[in-house]
Coordinates of C-alpha atoms in Angstrom, one line a residue:
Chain Z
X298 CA 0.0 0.0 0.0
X299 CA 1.4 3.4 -0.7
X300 CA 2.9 5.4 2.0
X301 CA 3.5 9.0 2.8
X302 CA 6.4 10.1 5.3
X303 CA 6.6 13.3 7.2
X304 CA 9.0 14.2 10.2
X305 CA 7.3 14.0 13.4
X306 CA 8.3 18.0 14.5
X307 CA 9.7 20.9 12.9
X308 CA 10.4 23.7 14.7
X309 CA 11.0 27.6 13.9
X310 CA 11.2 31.0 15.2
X311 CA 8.1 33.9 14.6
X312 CA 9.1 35.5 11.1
X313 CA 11.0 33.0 10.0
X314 CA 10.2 30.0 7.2
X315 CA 9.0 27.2 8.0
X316 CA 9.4 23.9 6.0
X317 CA 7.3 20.9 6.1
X318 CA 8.2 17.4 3.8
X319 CA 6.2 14.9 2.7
X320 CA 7.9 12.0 1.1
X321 CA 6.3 9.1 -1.2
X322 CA 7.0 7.4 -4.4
X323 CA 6.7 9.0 -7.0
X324 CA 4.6 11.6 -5.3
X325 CA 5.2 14.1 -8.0
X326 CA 3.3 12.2 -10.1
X327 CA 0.3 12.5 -8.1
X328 CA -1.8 15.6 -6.7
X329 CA -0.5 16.8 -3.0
X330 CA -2.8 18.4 -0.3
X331 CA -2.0 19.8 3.4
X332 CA -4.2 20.0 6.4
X333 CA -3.3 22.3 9.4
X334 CA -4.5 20.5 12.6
X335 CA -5.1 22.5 15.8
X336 CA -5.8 20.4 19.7
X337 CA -9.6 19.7 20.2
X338 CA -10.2 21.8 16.7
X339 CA -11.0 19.6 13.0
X340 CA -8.8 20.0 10.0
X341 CA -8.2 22.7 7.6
X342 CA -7.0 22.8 4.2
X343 CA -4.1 24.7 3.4
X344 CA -3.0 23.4 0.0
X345 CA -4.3 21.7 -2.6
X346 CA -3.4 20.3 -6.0
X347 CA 0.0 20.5 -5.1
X348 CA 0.1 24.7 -5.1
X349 CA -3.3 25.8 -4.5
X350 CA -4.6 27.5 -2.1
X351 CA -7.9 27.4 -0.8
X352 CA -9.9 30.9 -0.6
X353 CA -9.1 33.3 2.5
X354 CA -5.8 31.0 2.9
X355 CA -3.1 33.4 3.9
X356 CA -0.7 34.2 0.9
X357 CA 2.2 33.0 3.4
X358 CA 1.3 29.2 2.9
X359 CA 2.9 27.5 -0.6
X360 CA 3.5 24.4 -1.6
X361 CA 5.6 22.3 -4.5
X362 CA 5.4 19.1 -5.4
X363 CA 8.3 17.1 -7.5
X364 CA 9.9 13.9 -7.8
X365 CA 8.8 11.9 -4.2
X366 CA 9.0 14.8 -2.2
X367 CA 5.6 17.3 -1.2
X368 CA 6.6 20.3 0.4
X369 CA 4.9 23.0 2.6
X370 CA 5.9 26.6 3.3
X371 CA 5.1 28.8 6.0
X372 CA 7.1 32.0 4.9
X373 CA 7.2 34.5 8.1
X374 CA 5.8 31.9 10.0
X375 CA 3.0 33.2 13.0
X376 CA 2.8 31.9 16.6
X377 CA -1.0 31.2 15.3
X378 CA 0.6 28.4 12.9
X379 CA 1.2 26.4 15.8
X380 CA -0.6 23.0 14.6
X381 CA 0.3 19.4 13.3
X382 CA 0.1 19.5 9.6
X383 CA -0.8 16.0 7.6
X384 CA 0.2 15.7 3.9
X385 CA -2.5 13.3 1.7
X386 CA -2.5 12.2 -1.9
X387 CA -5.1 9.9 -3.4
X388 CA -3.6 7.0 -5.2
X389 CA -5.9 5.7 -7.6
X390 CA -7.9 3.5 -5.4
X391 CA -7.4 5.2 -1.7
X392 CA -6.6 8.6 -0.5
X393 CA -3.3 8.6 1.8
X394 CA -2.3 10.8 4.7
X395 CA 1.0 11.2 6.1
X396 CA 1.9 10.5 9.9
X397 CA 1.6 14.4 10.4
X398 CA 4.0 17.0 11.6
X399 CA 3.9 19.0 14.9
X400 CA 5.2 22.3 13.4
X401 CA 6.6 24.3 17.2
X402 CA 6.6 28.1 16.9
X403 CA 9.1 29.1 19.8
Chain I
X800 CA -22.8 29.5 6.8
X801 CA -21.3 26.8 5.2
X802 CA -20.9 23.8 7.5
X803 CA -21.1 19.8 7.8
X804 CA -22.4 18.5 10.5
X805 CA -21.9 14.7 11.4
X806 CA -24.1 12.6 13.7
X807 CA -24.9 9.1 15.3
X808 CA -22.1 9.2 17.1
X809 CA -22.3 6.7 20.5
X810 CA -21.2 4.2 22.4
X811 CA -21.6 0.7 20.6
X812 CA -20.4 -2.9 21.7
X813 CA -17.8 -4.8 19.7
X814 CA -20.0 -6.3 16.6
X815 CA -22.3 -4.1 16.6
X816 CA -23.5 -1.7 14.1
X817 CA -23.6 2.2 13.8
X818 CA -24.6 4.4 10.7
X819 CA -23.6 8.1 11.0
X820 CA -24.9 10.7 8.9
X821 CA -23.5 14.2 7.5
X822 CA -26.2 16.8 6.8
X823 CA -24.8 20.2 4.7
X824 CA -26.4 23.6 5.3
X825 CA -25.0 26.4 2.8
X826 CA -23.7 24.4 0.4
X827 CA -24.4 22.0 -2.2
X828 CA -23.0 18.4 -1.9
X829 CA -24.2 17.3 -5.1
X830 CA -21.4 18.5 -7.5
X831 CA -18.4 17.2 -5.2
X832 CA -16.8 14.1 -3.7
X833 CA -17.8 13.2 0.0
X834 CA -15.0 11.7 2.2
X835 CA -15.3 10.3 5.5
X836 CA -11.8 10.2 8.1
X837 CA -11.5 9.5 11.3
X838 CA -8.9 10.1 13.8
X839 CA -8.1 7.6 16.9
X840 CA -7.6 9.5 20.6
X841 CA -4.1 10.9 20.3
X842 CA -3.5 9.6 16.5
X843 CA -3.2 10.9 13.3
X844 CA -5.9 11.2 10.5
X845 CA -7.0 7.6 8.6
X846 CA -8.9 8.1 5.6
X847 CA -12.2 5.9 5.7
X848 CA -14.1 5.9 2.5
X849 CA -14.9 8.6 -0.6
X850 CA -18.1 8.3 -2.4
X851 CA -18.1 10.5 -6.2
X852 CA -20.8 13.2 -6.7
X853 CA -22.8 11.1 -8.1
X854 CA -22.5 7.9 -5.5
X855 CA -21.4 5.4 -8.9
X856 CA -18.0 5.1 -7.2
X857 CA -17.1 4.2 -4.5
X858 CA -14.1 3.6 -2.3
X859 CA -12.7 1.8 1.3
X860 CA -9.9 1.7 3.5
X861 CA -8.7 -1.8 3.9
X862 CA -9.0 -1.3 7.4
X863 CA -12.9 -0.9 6.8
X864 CA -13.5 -2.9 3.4
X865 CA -16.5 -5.6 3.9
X866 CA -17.6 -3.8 6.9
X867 CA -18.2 -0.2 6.5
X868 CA -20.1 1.4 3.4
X869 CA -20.6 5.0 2.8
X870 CA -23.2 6.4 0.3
X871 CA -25.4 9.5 0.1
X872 CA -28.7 10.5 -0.7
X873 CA -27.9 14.3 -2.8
X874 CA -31.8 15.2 -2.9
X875 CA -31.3 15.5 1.3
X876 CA -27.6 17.0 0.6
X877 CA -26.7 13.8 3.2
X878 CA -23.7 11.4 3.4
X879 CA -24.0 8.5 5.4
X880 CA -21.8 6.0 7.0
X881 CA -23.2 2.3 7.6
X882 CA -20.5 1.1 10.0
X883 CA -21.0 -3.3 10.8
X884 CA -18.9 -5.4 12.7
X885 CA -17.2 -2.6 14.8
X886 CA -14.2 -3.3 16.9
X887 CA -12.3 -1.5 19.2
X888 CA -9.8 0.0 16.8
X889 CA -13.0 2.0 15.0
X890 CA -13.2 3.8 18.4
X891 CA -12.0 7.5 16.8
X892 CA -13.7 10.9 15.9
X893 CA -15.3 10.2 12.6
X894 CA -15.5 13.7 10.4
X895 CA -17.0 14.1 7.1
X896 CA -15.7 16.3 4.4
X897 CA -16.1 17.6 1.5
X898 CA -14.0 17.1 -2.2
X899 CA -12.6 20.2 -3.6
X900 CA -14.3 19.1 -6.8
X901 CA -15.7 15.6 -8.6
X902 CA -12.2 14.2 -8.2
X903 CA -10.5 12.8 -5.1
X904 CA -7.3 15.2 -4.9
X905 CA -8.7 16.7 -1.5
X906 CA -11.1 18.0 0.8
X907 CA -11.8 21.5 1.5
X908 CA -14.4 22.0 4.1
X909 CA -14.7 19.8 7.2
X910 CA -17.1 18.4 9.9
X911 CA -17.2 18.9 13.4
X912 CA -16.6 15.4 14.0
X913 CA -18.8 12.5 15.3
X914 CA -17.2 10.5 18.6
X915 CA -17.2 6.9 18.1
X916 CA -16.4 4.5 20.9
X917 CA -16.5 0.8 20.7
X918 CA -16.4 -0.7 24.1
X919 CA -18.2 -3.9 26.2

């Protein structure tokens, strides 16, 4: 079954950019969304499509997607960004989420 | 205001059964994908099952396959969640979202969440 890898915490300091990778075969080939996660709160989308973002999504969330690697960016990153952020890509017969990020703003 | 909100949540015995239901208000169901996830006590999100817009296709976790099925009913603007055999590992908060489109590629607005727990 296919699989989607993201590192369990990132951390990064207010202002700065943060990074978040999502790694799966050939991943490039396939469409990559994001989900921001906050405690006791239900997903939100972020990304999708790879580089999309949804409407009233702040300009400071991007995202790429080539080769096996997704990638989220959080440029001049907020203490409000706080969250676990899950990557997901559908496969062709099941959608996929990675094991989520804690993304630490401190 | 656009919202989906999930219900027939509860506390079930191992092998029982449990169908949860997803009404929309503010928006139209009928033109997108409908997903449900859930997400265990402490755990990341598991993806469930999709249904298409049109409820010809639909699609299972492995984890779920033969036991749970989703479909929807677009003239109530309702997806629903016909969950058989549950275990203890279904125990989780079971949301339902919404496609960004007809495809699967992702899912742009979210329930509340439904609490399942499976327990004797």
């Amino acid at each position: 079954s296919y699989e989607l890898t993201q590192p369990p915490s990132v951390s990064v300091s207010p202002g700065q950019t943060a990074t978040i990778t999502c790694s799966g075969e050939t991943l490039g080939d396939k469409y990559a969304s994001w989900y921001q996660q906050k405690p006791g709160q239900s997903p939100v989308m972020v990304i999708y499509k790879d580089t999309k973002r949804p409407s009233g999504m702040p300009e400071r969330f991007s995202g790429s997607n080539s080769g096996n690697t997704a990638t989220l960016t959080i440029s001049g990153t907020q203490s409000l960004d706080e969250a676990e952020y899950y990557c997901q890509a559908w496969d062709g017969s099941s959608v996929v989420f990675g094991g989520g990020t804690k993304l630490t703003v401190l | 205001q656009v919202q989906l909100v999930e219900s027939g949540g509860g506390v079930v015995q191992p092998g029982r059964s449990l169908r949860l239901s997803c009404a929309a208000s503010g928006l139209s169901l009928s033109s997108y994908a409908m997903h449900w996830v859930r997400q265990a006590p402490g755990k990341g999100l598991e993806w469930v099952a999709v249904v298409s817009y049109d409820g010809g296709h639909k699609y299972e976790a492995d984890s779920v396959k033969g036991r749970f099925t989703i479909s929807r009913d677009n003239s109530k603007n309702t997806l629903f969640l016909q969950m058989n055999s549950l275990r203890p590992e279904d125990a989780a908060v079971y949301y339902c979202a919404r496609g960004v489109d007809r495809n699967f590629y992702g899912m742009d607005v979210w329930g509340q969440g439904t609490t399942v727990t499976v327990a004797s």
